[in-house]
mmCIF file of C-alpha atoms and ligand atoms in Angstrom:
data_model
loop_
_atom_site.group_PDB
_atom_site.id
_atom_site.type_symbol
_atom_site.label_atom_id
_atom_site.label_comp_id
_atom_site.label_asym_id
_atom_site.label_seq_id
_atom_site.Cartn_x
_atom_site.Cartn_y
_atom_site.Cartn_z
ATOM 1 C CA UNK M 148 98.603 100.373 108.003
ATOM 2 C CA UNK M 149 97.925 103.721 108.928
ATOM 3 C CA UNK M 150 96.586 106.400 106.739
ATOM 4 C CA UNK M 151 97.831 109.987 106.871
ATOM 5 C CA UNK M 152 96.563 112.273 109.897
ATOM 6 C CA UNK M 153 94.306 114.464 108.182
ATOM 7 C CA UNK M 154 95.712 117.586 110.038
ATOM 8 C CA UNK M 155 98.916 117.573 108.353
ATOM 9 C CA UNK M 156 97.332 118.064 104.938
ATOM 10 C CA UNK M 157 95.178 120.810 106.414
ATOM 11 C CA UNK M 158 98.036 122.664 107.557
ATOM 12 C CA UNK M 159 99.541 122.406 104.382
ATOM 13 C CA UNK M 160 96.203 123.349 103.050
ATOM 14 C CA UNK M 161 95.491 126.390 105.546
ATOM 15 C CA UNK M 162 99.266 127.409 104.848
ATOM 16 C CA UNK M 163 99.253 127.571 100.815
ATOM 17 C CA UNK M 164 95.681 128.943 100.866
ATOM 18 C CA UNK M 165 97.348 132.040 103.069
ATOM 19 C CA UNK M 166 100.432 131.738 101.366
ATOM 20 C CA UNK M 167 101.546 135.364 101.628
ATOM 21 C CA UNK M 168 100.979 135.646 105.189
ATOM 22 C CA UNK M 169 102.169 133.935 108.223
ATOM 23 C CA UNK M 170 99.861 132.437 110.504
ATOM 24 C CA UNK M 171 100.115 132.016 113.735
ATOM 25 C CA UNK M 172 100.100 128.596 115.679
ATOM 26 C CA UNK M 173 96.885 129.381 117.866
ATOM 27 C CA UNK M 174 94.875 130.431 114.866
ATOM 28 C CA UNK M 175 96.199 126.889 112.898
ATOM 29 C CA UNK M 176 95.392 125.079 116.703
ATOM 30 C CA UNK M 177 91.905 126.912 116.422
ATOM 31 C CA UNK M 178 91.249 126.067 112.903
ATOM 32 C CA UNK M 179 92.184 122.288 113.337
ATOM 33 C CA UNK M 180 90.402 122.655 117.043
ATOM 34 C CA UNK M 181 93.488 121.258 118.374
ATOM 35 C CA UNK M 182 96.447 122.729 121.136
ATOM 36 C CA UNK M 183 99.640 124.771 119.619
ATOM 37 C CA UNK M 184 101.714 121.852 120.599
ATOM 38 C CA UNK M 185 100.213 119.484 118.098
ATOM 39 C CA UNK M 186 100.271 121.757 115.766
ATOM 40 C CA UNK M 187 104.115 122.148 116.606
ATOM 41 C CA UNK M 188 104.140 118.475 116.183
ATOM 42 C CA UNK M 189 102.439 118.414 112.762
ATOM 43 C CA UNK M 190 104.649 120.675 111.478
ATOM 44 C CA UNK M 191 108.001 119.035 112.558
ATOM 45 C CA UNK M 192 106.788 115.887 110.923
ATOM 46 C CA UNK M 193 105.799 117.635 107.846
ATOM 47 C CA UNK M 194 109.121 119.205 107.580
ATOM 48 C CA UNK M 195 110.562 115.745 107.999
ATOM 49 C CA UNK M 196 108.735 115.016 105.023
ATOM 50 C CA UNK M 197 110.737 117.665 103.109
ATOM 51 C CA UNK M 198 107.866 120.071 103.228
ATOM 52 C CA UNK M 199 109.668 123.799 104.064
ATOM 53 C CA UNK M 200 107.677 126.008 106.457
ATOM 54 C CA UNK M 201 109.714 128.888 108.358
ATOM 55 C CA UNK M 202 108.342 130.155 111.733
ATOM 56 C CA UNK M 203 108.045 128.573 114.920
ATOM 57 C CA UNK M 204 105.228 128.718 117.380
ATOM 58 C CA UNK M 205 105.970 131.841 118.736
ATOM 59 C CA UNK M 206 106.168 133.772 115.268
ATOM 60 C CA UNK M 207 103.577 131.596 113.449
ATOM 61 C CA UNK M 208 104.397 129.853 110.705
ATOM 62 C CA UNK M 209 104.321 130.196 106.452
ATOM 63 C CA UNK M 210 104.959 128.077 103.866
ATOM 64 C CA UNK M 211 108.251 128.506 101.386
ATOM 65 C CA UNK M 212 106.914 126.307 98.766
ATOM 66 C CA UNK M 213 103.948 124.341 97.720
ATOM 67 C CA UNK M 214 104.890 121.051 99.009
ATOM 68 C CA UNK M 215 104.347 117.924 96.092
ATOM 69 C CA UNK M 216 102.994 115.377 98.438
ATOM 70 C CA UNK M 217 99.545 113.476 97.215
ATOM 71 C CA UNK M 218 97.585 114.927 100.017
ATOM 72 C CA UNK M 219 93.650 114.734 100.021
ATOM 73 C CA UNK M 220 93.675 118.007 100.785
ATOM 74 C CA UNK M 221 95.782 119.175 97.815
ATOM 75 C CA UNK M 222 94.145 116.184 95.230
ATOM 76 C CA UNK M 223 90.584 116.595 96.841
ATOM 77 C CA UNK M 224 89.652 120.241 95.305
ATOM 78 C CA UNK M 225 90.846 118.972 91.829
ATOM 79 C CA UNK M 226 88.865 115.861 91.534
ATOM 80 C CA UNK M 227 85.727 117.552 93.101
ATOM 81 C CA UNK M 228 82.414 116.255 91.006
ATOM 82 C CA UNK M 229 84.728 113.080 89.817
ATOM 83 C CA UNK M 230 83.802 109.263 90.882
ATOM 84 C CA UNK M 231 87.654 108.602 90.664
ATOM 85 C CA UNK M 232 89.161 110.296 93.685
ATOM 86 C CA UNK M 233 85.529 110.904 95.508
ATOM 87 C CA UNK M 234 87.132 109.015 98.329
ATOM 88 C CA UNK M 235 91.132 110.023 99.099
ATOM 89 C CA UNK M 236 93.248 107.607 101.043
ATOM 90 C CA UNK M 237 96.810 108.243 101.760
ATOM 91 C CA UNK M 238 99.628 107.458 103.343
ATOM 92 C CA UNK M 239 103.172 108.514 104.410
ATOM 93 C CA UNK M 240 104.606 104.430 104.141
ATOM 94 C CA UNK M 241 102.353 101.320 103.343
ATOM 95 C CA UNK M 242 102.854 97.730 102.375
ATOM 96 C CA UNK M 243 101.214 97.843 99.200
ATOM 97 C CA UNK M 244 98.516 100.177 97.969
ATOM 98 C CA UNK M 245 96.387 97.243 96.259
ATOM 99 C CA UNK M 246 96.363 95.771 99.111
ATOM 100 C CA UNK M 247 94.579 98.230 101.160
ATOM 101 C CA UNK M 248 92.219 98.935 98.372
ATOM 102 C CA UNK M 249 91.451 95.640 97.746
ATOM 103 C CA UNK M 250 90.758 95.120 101.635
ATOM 104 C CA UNK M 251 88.599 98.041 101.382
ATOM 105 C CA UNK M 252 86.927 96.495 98.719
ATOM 106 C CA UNK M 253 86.015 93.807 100.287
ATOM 107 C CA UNK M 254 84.724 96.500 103.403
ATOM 108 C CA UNK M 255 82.242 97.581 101.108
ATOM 109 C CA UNK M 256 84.359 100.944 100.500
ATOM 110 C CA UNK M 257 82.262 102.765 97.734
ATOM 111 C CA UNK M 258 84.101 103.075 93.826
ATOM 112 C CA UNK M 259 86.064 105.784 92.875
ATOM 113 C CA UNK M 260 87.759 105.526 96.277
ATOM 114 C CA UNK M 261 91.957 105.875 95.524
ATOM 115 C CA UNK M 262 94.563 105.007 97.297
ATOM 116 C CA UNK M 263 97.774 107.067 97.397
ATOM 117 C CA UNK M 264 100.989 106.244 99.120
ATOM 118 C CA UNK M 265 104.716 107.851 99.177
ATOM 119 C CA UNK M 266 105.999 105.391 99.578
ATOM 120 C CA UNK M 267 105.180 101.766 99.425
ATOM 121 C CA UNK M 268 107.092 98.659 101.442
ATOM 122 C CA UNK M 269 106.376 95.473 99.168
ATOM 123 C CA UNK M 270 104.853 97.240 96.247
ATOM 124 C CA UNK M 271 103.787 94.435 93.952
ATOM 125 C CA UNK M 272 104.182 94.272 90.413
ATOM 126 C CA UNK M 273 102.706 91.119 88.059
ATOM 127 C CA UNK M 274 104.077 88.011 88.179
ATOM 128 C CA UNK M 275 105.690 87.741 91.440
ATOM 129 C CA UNK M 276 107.580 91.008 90.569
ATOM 130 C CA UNK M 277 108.191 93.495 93.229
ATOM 131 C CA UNK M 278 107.752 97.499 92.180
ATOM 132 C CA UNK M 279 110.150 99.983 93.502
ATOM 133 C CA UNK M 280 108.664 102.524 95.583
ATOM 134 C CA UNK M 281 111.333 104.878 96.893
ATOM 135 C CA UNK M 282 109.552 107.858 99.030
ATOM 136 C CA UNK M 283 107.805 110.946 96.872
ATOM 137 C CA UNK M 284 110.070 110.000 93.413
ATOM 138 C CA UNK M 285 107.033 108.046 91.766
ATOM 139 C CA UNK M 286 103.084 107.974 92.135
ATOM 140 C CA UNK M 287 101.910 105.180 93.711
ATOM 141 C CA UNK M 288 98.155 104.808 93.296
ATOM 142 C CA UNK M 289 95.244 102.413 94.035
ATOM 143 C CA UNK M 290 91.705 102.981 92.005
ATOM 144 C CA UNK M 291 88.652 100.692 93.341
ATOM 145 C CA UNK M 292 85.919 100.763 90.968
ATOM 146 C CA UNK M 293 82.929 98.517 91.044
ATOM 147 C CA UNK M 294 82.097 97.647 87.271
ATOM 148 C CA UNK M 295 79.350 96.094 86.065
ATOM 149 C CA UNK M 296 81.259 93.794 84.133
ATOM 150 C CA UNK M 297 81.199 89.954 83.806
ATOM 151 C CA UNK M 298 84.949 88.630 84.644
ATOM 152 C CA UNK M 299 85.437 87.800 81.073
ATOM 153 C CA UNK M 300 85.033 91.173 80.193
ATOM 154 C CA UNK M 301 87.389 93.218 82.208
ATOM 155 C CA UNK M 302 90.396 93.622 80.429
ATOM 156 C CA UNK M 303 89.635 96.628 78.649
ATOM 157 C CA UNK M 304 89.875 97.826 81.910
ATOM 158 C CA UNK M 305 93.082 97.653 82.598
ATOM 159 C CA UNK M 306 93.993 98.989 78.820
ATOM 160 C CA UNK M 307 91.780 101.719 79.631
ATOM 161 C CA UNK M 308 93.691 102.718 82.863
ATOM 162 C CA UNK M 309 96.970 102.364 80.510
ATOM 163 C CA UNK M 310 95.827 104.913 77.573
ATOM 164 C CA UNK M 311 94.325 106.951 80.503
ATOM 165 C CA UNK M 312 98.226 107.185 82.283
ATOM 166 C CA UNK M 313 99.739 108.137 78.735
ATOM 167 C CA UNK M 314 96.895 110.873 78.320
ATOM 168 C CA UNK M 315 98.067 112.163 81.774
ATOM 169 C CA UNK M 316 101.973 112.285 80.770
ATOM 170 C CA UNK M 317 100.901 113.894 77.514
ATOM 171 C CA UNK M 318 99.259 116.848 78.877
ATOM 172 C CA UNK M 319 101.591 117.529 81.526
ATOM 173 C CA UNK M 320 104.913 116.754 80.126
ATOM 174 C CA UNK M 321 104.468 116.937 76.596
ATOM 175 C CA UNK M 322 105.914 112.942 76.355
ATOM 176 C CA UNK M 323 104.827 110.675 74.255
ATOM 177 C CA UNK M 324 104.361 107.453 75.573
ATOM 178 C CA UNK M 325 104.224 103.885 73.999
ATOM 179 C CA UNK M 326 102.241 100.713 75.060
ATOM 180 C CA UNK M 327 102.812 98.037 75.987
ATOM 181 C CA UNK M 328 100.494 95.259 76.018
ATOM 182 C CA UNK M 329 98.297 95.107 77.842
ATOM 183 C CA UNK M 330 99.801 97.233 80.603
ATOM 184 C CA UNK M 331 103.386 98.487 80.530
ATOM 185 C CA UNK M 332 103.723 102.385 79.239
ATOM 186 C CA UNK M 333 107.389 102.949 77.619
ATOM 187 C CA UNK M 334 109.635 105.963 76.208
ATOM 188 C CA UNK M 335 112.609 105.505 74.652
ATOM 189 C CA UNK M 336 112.331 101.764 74.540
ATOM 190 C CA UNK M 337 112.646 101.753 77.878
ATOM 191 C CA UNK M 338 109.262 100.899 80.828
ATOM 192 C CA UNK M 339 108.266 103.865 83.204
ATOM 193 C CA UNK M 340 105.079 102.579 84.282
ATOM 194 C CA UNK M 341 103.632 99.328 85.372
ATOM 195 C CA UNK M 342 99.646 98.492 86.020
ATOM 196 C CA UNK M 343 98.477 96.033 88.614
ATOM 197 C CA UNK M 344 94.913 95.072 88.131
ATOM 198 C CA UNK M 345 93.180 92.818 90.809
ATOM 199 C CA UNK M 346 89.747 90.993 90.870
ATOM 200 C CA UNK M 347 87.128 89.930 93.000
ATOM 201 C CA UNK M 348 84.558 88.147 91.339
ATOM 202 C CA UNK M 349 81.728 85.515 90.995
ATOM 203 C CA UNK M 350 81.354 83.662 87.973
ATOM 204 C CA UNK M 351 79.392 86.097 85.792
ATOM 205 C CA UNK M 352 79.758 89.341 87.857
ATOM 206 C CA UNK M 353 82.940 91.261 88.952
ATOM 207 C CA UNK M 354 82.505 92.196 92.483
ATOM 208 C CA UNK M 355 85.572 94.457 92.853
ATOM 209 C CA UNK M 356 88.138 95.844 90.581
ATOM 210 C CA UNK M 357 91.589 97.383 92.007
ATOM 211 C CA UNK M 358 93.599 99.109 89.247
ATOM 212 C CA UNK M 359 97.348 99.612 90.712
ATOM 213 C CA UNK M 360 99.104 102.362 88.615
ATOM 214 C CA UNK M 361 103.108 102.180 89.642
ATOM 215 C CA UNK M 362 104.544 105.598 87.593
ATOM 216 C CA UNK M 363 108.210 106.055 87.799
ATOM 217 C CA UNK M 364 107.886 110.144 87.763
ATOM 218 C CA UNK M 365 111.499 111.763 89.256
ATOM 219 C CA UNK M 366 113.750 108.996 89.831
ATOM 220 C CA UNK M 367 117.557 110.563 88.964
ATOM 221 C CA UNK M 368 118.642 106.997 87.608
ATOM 222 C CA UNK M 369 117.742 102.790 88.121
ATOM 223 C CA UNK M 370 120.778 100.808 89.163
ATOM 224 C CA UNK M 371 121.134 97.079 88.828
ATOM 225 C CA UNK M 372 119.092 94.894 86.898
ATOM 226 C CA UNK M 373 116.272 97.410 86.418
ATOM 227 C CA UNK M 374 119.058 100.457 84.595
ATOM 228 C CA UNK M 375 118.482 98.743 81.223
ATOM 229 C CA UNK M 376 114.989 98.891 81.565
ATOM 230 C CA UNK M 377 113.674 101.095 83.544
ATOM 231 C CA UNK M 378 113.000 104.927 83.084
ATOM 232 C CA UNK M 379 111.411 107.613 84.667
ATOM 233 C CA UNK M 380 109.466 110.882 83.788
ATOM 234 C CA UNK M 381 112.240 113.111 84.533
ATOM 235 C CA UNK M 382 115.201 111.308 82.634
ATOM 236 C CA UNK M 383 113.201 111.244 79.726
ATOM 237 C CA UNK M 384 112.411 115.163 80.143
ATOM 238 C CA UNK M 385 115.278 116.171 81.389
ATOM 239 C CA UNK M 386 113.703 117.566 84.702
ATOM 240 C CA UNK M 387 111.833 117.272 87.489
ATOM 241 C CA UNK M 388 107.442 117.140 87.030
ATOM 242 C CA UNK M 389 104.703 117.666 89.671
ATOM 243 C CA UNK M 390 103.353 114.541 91.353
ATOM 244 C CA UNK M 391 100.466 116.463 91.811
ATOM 245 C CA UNK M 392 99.817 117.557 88.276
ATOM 246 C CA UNK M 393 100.282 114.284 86.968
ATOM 247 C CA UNK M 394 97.859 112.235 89.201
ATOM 248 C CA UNK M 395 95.099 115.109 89.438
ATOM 249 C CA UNK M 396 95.246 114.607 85.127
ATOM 250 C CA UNK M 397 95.104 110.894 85.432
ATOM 251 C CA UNK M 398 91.969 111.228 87.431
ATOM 252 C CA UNK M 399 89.945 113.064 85.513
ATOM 253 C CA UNK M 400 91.173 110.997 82.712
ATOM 254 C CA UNK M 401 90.123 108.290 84.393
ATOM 255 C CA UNK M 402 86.907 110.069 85.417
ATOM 256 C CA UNK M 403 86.267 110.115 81.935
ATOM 257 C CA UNK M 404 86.887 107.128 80.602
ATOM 258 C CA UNK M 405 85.145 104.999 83.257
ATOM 259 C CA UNK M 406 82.160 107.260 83.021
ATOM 260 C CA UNK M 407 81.656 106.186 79.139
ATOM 261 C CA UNK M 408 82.286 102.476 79.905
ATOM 262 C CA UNK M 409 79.597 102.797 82.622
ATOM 263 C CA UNK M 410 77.033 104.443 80.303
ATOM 264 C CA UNK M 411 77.887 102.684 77.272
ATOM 265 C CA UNK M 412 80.233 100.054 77.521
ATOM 266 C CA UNK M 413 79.797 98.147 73.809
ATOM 267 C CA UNK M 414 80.998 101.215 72.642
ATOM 268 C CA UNK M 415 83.350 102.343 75.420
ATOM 269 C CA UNK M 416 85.230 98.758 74.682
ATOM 270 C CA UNK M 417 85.704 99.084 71.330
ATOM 271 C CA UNK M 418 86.739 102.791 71.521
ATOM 272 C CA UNK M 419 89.208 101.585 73.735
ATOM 273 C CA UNK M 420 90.223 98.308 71.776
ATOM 274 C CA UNK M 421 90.702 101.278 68.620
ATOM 275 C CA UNK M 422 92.678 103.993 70.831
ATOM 276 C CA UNK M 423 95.034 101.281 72.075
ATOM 277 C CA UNK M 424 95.744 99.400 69.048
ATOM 278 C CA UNK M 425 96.417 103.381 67.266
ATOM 279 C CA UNK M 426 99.080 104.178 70.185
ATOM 280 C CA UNK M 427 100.548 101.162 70.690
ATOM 281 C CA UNK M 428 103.237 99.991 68.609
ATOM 282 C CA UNK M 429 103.214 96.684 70.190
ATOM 283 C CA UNK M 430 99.820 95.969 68.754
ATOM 284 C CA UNK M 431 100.230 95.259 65.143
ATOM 285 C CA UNK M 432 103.112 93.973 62.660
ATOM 286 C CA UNK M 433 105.412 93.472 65.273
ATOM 287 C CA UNK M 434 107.733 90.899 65.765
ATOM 288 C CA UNK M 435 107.144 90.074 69.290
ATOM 289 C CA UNK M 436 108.326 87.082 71.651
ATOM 290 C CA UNK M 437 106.076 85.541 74.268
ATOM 291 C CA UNK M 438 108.623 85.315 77.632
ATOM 292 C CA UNK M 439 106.205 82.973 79.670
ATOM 293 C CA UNK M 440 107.037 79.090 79.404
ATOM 294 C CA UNK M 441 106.877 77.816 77.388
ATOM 295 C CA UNK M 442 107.612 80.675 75.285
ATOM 296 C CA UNK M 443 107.237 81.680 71.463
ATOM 297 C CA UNK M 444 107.581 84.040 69.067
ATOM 298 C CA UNK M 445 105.566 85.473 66.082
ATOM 299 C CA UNK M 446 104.205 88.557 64.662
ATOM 300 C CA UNK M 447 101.444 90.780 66.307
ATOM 301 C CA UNK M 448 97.609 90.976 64.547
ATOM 302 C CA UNK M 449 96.063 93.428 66.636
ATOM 303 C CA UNK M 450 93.580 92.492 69.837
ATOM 304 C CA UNK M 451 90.822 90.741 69.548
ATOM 305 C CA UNK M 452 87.203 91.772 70.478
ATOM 306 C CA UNK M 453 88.120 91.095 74.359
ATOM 307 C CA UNK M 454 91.575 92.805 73.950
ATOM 308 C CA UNK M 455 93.555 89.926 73.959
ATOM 309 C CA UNK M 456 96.489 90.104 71.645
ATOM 310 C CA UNK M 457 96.630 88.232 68.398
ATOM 311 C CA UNK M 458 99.989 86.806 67.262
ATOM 312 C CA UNK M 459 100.642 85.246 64.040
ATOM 313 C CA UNK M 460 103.217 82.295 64.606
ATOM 314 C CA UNK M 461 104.871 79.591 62.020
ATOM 315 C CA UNK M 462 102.356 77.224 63.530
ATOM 316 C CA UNK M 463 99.016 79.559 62.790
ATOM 317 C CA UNK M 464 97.557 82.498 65.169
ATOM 318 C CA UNK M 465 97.654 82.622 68.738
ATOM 319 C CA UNK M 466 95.736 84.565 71.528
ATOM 320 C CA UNK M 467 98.234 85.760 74.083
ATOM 321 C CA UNK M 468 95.580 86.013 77.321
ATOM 322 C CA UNK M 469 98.038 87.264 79.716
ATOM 323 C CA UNK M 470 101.822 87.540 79.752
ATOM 324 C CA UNK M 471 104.869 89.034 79.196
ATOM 325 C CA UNK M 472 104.900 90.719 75.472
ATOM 326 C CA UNK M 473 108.909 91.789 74.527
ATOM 327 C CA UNK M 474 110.005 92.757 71.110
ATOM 328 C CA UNK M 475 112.662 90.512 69.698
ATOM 329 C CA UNK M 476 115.513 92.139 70.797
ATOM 330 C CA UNK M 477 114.177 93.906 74.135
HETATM 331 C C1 BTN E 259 103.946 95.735 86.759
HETATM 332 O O1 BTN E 259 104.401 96.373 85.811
HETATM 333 O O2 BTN E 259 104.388 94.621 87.032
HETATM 334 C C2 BTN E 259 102.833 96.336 87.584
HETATM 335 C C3 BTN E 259 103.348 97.277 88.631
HETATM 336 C C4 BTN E 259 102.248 97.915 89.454
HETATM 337 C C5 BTN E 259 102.771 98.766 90.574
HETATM 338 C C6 BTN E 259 101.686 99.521 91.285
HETATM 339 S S1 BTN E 259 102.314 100.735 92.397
HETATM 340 C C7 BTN E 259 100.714 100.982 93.073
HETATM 341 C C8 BTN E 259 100.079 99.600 93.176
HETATM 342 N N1 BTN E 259 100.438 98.954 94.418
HETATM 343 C C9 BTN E 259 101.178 97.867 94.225
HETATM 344 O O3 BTN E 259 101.627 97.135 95.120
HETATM 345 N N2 BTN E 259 101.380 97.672 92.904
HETATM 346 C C10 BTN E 259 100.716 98.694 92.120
#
């Protein structure tokens, strides 16, 4: 699939950085060191994106408002100094962010490197599940990190990338999240975010990570199957948040976490095996059922020193490894 033409987000960025002035189409065309016409191009197809500029190439051009598209341009300057986000990938419509990182993983592309999309075609969720991408009403984003994990070992991982998305929603809308084990993120009983992580590995040694975040930001409703369960950001809140605010937070709270499992990650594990049994009221006493087949029910004991979850059952404890946690009645 194709990523973004840079020049649009440099327009955009040229445009809010003068945001008081218009500017005229030859000094954009000079800037980008491209004609007036493809600059009158550009900005059609950024207005077709629902970005509002005025002007025309005569006048010049100026921007009304500060579009909320997950530009590299716009995302770049706050994730500067970061590994997550050093590389910014994005695009208008794709197939499936993890996908594309975990092709670009296998390129060689460099950790840290995201991948953003408004809008995704056959975004994937776990278990055969399809994610609902509508255009610029969620954040659809792609982490590749390289860590120097064995396989086994991984898991905190994608808890990690869970406590680090209810961090993010904390600080900019003031929501507090629940979780989900190991990777759902609910409010009001109801799931607004989803986490898809992929592997490529060798026996002892991860070769690739992708962490998929799916956040359901300013959807107006669900319909269907997904209205009992689904939420987003802004029917939660009760209006609309930035896109941009939300995934320049997660970044650096990202940033952050990944740079203590790197340095330390005994004690980056079990600091994150301790955060996510504290904010998750999945984790412990609750009476839980198992939905994958064959199925069963019991009472949750907390994770265990890999972060699987513990569930006490009429038959003795079980370790849930993977699968679909729901509280009885959910
Ligand atoms: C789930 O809850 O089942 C996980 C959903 C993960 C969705 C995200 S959206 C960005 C990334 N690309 C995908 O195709 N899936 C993940």
């Amino acid at each position: 699939m194709e990523a973004t033409d840079s020049r649009l987000g440099r327009i955009v960025r040229l445009l809010s950085d003068n945001a008081t002035i218009v500017i005229s189409g030859t000094r954009i065309a000079e800037e980008l060191e491209t004609s007036r016409s493809e600059v009158w191009r550009a900005v059609q197809q950024l207005r077709e994106l629902g970005v509002r500029i005025t002007g025309h190439p005569a006048t010049g051009y100026q921007l009304e408002s500060m579009p909320d598209l997950l530009l590299p341009d716009v995302l770049g300057p706050l994730a500067q100094g970061q590994i997550i986000g050093s590389r910014i990938h994005h695009y208008f419509s794709v197939g499936s962010t993890n996908t594309e990182a975990m092709q670009a993983g296998a390129r060689g592309e460099p950790e840290g490197a995201i991948f953003l999309a408004e809008e995704q075609t056959a975004g994937r969720g776990r278990g055969n599940h399809s994610w609902e991408s509508q255009p610029s009403l969620g954040i659809y984003c792609s982490i590749l990190l390289r860590p120097p994990l064995s396989p086994a070992d991984a898991l905190p991982i994608t808890l990690m990338a869970g406590l680090c998305v209810s961090d993010a929603v904390q600080q900019v809308t003031g929501l507090r999240p629940d979780l989900r084990w190991p990777n759902d993120l609910v409010v009001g009983g109801k799931k607004f975010c989803g986490i898809l992580t992929e592997m490529n590995s060798e026996a002892t040694r991860v070769r690739y990570v992708v962490i998929g975040i799916g956040i359901n930001v300013n959807h107006p409703s669900f319909a269907g199957d997904l209205a009992p369960i689904a939420t987003s950001l802004r029917m939660e809140g009760g209006r609309e948040w930035s896109r941009v605010a939300l995934t320049a937070a997660l970044l650096k709270s990202l940033d952050n976490a990944y740079g203590k499992l790197i340095t330390d990650p005994a004690e980056a594990r079990s600091a994150i095996l301790r955060d996510f049994e504290e904010q998750s009221s999945y984790a412990r006493g609750r009476d839980v059922r198992i939905a994958d087949e064959p199925g069963f029910h019991g009472v949750t004991e907390g994770l265990d020193e890999r972060g699987f979850l513990r569930v006490r059952t009429p038959s003795g404890l079980r370790t849930v490894l993977s699968g679909m946690v729901r509280a009885v009645g959910e």
